[in-house]
Tab-separated table of C-alpha atoms and ligand atoms in Angstrom:
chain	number	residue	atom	x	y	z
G	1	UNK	CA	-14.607	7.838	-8.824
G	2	UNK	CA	-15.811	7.694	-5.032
G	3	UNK	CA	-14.363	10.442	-2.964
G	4	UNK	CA	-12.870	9.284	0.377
G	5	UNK	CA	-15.052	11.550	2.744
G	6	UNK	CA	-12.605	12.682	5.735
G	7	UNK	CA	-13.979	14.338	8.856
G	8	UNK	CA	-11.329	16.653	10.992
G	9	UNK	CA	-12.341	19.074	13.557
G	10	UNK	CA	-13.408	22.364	12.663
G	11	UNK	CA	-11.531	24.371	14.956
G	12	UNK	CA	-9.731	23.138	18.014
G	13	UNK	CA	-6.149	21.458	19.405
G	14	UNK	CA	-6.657	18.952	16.573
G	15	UNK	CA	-7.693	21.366	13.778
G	16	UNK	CA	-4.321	22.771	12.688
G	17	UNK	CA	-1.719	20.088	12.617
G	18	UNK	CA	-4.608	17.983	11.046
G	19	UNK	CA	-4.670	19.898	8.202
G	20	UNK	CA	-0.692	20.086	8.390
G	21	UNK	CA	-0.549	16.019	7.841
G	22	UNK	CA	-3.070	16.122	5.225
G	23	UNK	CA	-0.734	19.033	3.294
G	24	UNK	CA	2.036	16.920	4.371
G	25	UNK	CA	0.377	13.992	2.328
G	26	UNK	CA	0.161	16.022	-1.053
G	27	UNK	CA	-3.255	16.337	-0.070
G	28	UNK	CA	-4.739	19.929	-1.602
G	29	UNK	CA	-8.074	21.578	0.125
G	30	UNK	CA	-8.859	25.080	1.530
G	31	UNK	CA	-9.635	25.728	4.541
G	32	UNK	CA	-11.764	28.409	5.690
G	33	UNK	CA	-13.435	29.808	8.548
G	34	UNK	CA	-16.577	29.461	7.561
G	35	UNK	CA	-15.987	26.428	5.734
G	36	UNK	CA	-18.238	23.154	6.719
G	37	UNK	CA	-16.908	21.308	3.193
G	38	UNK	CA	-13.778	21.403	1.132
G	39	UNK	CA	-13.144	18.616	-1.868
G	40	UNK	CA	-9.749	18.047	-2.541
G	41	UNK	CA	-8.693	19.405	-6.221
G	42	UNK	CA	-5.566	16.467	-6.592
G	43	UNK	CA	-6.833	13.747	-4.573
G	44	UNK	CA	-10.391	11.770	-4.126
G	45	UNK	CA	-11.422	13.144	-1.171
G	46	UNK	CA	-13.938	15.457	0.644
G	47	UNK	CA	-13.221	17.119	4.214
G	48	UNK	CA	-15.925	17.451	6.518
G	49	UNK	CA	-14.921	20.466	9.432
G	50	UNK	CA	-16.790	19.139	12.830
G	51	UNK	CA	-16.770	19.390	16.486
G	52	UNK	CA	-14.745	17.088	17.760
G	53	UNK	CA	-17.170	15.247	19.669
G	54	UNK	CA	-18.926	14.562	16.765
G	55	UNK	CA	-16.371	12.587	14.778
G	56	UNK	CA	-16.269	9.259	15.953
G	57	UNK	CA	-20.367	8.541	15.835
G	58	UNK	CA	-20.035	10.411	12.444
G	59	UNK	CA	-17.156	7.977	11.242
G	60	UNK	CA	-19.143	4.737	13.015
G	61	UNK	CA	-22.831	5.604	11.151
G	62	UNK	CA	-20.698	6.267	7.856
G	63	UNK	CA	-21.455	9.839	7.342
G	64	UNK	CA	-17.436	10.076	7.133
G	65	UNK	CA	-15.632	7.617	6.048
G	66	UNK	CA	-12.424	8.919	8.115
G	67	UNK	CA	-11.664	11.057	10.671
G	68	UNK	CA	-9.096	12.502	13.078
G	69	UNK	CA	-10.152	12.213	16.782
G	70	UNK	CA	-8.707	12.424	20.143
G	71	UNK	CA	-8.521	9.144	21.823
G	72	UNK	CA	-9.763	10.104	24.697
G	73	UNK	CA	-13.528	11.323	22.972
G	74	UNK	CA	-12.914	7.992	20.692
G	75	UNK	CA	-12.646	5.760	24.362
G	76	UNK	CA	-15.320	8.182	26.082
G	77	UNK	CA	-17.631	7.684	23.311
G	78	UNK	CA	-17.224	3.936	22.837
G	79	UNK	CA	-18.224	4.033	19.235
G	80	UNK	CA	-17.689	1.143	16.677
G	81	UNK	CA	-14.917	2.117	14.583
G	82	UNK	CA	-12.091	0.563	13.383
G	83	UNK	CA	-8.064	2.910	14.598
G	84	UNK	CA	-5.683	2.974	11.709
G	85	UNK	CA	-3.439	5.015	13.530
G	86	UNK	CA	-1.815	6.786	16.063
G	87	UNK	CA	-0.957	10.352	14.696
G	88	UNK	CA	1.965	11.351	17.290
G	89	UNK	CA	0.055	15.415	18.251
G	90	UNK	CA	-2.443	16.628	20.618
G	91	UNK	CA	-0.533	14.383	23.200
G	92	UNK	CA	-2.458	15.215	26.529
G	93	UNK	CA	-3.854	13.187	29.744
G	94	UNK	CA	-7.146	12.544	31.430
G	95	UNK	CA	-6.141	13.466	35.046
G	96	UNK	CA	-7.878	13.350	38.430
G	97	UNK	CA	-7.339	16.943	40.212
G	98	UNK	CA	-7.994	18.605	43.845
G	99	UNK	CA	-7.888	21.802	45.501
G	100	UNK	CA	-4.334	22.684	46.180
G	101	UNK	CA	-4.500	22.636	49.893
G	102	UNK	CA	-5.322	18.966	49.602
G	103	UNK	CA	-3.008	16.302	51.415
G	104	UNK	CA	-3.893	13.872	49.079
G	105	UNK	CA	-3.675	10.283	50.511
G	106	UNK	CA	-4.173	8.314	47.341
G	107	UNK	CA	-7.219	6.979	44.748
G	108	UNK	CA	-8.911	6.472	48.097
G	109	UNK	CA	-9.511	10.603	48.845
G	110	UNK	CA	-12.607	9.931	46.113
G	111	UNK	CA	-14.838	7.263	48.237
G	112	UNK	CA	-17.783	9.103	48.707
G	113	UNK	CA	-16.850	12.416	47.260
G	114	UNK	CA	-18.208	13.829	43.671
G	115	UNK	CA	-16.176	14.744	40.380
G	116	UNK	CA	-16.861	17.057	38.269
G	117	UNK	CA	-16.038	15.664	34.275
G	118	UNK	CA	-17.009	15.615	30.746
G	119	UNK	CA	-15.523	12.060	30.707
G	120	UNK	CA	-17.947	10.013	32.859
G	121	UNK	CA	-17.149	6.529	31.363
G	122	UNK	CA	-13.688	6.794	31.409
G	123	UNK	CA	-13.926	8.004	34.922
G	124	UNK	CA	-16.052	5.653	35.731
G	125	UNK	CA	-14.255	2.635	34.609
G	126	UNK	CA	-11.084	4.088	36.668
G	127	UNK	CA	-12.802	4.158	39.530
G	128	UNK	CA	-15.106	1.254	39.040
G	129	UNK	CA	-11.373	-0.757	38.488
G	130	UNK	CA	-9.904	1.078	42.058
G	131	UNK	CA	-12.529	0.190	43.750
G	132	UNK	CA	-13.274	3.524	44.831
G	133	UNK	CA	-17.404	4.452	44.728
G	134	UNK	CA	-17.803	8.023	43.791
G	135	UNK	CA	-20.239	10.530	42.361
G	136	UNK	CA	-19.849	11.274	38.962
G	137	UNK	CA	-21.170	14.779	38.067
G	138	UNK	CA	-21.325	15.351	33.955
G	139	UNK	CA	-20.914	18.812	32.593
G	140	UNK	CA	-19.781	19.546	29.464
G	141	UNK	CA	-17.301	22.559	29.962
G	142	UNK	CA	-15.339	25.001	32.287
G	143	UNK	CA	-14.683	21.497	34.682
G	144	UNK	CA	-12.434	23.085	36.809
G	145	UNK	CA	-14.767	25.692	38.033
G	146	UNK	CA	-16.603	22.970	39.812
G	147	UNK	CA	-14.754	22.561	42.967
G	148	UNK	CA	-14.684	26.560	43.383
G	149	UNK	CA	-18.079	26.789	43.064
G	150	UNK	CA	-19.190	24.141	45.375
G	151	UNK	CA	-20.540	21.462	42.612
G	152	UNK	CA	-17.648	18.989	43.337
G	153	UNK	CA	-15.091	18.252	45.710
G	154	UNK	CA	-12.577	17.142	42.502
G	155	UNK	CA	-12.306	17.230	39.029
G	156	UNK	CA	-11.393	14.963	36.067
G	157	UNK	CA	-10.340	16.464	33.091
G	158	UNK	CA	-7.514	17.485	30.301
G	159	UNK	CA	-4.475	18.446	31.330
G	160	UNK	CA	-0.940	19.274	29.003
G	161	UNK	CA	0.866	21.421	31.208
G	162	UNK	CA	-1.293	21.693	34.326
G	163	UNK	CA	-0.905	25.939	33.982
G	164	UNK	CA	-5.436	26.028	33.455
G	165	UNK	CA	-5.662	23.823	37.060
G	166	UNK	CA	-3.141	25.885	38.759
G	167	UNK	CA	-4.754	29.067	37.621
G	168	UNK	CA	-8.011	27.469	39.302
G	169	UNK	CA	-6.797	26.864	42.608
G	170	UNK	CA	-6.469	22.959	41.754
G	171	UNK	CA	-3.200	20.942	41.921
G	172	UNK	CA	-3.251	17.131	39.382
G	173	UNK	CA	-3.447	14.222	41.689
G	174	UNK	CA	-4.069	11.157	39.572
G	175	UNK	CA	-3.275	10.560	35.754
G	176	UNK	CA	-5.771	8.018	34.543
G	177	UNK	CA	-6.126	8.290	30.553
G	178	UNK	CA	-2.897	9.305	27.962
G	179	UNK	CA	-4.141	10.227	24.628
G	180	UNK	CA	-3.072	11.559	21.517
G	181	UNK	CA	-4.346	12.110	18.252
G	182	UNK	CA	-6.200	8.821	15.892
G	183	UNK	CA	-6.674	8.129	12.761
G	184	UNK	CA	-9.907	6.329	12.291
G	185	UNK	CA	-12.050	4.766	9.786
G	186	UNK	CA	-15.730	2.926	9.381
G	187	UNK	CA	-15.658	-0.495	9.457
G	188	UNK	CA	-17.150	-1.160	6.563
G	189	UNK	CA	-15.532	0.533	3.830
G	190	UNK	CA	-15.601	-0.221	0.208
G	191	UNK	CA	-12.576	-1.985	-1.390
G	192	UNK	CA	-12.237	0.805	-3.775
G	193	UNK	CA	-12.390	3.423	-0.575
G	194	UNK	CA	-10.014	1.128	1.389
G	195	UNK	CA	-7.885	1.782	-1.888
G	196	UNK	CA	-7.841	5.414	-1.351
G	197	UNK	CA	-7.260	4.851	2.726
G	198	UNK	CA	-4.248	2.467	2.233
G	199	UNK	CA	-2.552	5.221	-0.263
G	200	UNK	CA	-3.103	8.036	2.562
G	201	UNK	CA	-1.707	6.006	5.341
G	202	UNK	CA	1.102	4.869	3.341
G	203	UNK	CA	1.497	8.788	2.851
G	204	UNK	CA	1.466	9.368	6.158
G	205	UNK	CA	3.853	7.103	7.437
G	206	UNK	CA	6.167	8.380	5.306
G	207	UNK	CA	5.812	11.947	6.365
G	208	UNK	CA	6.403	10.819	10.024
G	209	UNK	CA	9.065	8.361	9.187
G	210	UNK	CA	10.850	11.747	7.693
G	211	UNK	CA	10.216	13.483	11.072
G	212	UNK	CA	11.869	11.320	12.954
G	213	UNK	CA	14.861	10.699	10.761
G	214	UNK	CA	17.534	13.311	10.012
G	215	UNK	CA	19.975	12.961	6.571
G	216	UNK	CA	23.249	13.215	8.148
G	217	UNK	CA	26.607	13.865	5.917
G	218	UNK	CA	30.642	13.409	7.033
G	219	UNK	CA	34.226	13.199	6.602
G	220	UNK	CA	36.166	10.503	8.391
G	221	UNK	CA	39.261	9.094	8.287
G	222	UNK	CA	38.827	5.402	6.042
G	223	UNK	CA	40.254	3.237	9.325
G	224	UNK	CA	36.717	4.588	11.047
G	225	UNK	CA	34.466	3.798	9.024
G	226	UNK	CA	33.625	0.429	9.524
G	227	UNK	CA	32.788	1.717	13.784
G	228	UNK	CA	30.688	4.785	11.962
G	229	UNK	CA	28.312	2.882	10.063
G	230	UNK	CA	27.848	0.743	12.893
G	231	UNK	CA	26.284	3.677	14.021
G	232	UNK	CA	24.525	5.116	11.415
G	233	UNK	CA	23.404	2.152	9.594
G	234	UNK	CA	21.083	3.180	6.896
G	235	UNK	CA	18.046	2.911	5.102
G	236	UNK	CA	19.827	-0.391	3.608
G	237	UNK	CA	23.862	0.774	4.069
G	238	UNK	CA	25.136	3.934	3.975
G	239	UNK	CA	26.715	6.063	0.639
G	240	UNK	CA	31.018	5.863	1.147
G	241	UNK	CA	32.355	8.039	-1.507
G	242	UNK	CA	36.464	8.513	-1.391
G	243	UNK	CA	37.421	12.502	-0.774
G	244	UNK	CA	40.097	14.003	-2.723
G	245	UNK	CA	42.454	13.573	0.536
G	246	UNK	CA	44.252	10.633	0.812
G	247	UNK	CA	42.759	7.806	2.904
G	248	UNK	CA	39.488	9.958	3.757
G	249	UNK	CA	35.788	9.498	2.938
G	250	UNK	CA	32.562	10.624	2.848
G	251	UNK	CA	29.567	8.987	4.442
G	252	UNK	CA	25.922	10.023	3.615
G	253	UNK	CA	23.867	8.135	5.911
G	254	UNK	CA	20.448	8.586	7.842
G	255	UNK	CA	19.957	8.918	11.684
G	256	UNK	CA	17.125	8.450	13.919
G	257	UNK	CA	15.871	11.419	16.273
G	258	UNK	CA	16.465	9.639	19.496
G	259	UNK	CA	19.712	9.461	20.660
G	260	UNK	CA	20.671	11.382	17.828
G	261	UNK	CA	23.030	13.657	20.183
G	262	UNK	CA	24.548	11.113	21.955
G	263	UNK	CA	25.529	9.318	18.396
G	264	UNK	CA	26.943	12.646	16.751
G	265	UNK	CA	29.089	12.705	19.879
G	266	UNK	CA	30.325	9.207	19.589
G	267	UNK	CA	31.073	9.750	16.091
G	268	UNK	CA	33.218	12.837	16.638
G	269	UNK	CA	35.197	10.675	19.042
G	270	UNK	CA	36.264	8.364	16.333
G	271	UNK	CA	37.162	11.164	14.266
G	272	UNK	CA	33.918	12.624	11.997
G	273	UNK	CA	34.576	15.947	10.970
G	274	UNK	CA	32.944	18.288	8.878
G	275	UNK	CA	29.025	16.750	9.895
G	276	UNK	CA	26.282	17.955	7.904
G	277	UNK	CA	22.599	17.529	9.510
G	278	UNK	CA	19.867	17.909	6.934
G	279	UNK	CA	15.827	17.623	7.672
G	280	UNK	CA	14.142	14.981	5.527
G	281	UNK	CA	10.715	15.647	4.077
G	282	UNK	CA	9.707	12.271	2.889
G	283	UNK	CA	10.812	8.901	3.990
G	284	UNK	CA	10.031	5.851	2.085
G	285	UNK	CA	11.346	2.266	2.561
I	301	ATP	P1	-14.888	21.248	19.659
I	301	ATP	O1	-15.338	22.649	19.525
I	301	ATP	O2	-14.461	20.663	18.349
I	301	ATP	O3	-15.837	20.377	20.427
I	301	ATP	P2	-13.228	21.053	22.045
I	301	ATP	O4	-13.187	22.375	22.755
I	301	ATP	O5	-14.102	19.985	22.557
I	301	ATP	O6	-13.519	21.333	20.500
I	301	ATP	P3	-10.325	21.032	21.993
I	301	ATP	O7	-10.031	21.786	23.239
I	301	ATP	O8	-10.063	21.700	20.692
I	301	ATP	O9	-11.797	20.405	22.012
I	301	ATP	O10	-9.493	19.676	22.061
I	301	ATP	C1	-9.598	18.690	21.075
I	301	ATP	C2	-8.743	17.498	21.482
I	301	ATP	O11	-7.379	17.899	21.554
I	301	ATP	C3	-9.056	16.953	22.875
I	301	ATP	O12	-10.118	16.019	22.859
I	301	ATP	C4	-7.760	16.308	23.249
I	301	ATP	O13	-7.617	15.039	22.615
I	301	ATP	C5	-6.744	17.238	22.635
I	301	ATP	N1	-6.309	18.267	23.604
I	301	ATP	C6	-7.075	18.967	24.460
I	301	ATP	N2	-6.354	19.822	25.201
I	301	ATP	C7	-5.089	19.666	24.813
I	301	ATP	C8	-3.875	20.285	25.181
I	301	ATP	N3	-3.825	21.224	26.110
I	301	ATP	N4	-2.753	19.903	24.534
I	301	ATP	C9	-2.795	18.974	23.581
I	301	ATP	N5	-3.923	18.335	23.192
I	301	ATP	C10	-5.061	18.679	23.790
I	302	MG	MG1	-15.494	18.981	21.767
């Protein structure tokens, strides 16, 4: 049987809860250090550990067949691939950034001054779409050394908390890409490896389904119940087994992540006792 040949990166922000997903998925493989290759002993498939960068033209030429990518190097490098899926980690922004002591007036501080990026086309296109005509400087590292130094006025780059621009004397002015992690894959697969890409993102969406759902068990008086389910609807309707007590039951339901507080509260109000919260692994409809 073909073997489903999936590129992640080697070592990086992506690296680790790539590899999580994958385990997630059933999915067996060792990692190593010094790994480049790893075939999977329980599923078709064969990781490929690579730089980052090198994923999506890897993934578009069909040396991989799949791979995990930042969208922001997947926009940057414009490559013909086809995005299965947003993956939910290595959330971060593209963001325009100054020296501190900059009153910053707007988009408009840039006419005529240069930034310093590894993300020329998608600064570019910001710009080219503000109307604002700047010099783009590439390099491919350390960005935010290049106002310090003299090589830039600003910078365009990463950010997740904004502690590496602060540390470098630069404050974040203008957000201009959100990305997060993508699945991708060629765009011409084979049916039989589309087979083997259908049964991994069916996998996966059930792993993040799970995250984002909690099991959720209670005691409540039987005159509530009917304004608790309303609540807690179900996967198709909730479980209401009778307790030994007179006119008291039990409801086994699930319950999304968001709002999830504010629903246990509302519950309590009508008289839930005895609430049981329990993490789900897998979630399938
Ligand atoms: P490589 O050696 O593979 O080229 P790299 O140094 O270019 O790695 P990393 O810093 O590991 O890249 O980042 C990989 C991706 O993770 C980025 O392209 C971005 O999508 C995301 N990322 C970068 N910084 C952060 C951060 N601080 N928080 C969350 N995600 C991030
Ligand atoms: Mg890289």
């Amino acid at each position: 049987m073909k073997k489903l040949k999936i590129a992640i990166q080697k070592s990086g922000r992506l690296s680790d809860d790539s590899v999580k997903l994958f385990k997630a998925c059933g999915i067996k493989f060792e990692v190593g250090k010094s790994k480049l290759m790893s075939e999977s002993k329980n599923f078709p498939a064969e990781f490929l550990f690579l730089r980052d960068d090198d994923i999506p033209g890897y993934v578009a030429d069909g040396v991989a067949d799949v791979g995990i990518v930042g969208d922001n190097v997947l926009v940057e490098h414009e490559c013909h691939v086809n995005r299965v899926k947003s993956l939910g980690f290595s959330k971060c922004r593209l963001s325009l950034a100054v020296a501190r002591d900059v009153d910053y007036p707007g988009v408009s501080y840039f006419e005529g001054k240069s930034i310093a990026t590894s993300y020329p086309n998608i600064l570019g296109k910001f710009l080219k779409e503000n109307g604002v005509d700047a010099q783009v400087h590439f390099i491919s590292g350390s960005v935010e050394i290049a106002p310090g130094i003299g090589l830039a006025e600003g910078v365009c780059d990463i950010v997740s908390t904004g502690g590496t621009l602060l540390s470098n004397g630069l404050k974040e002015v203008e957000p201009i890409f959100n990305s997060e992690a993508i699945l991708i894959s060629n765009n011409s697969l084979s049916e039989e490896k589309l087979e083997l890409l259908d049964r991994i993102v069916f996998r996966m969406n059930a792993v993040q389904t799970a995250d984002t759902h909690k099991y959720v068990l209670l005691n409540a008086p039987n005159d509530k119940i009917e304004a608790i389910i309303n609540i807690m609807p179900g996967m198709k309707s909730p479980t209401i087994t009778p307790l030994a007590k007179e006119g008291w039951s039990s409801i086994h339901s699930v319950l999304k992540e968001n709002d999830f507080w504010e629903n246990i509260e509302a519950m309590r109000k009508m008289g839930a006792e005895g609430i049981l919260v329990i993490p789900i692994e897998k979630m399938i409809f």
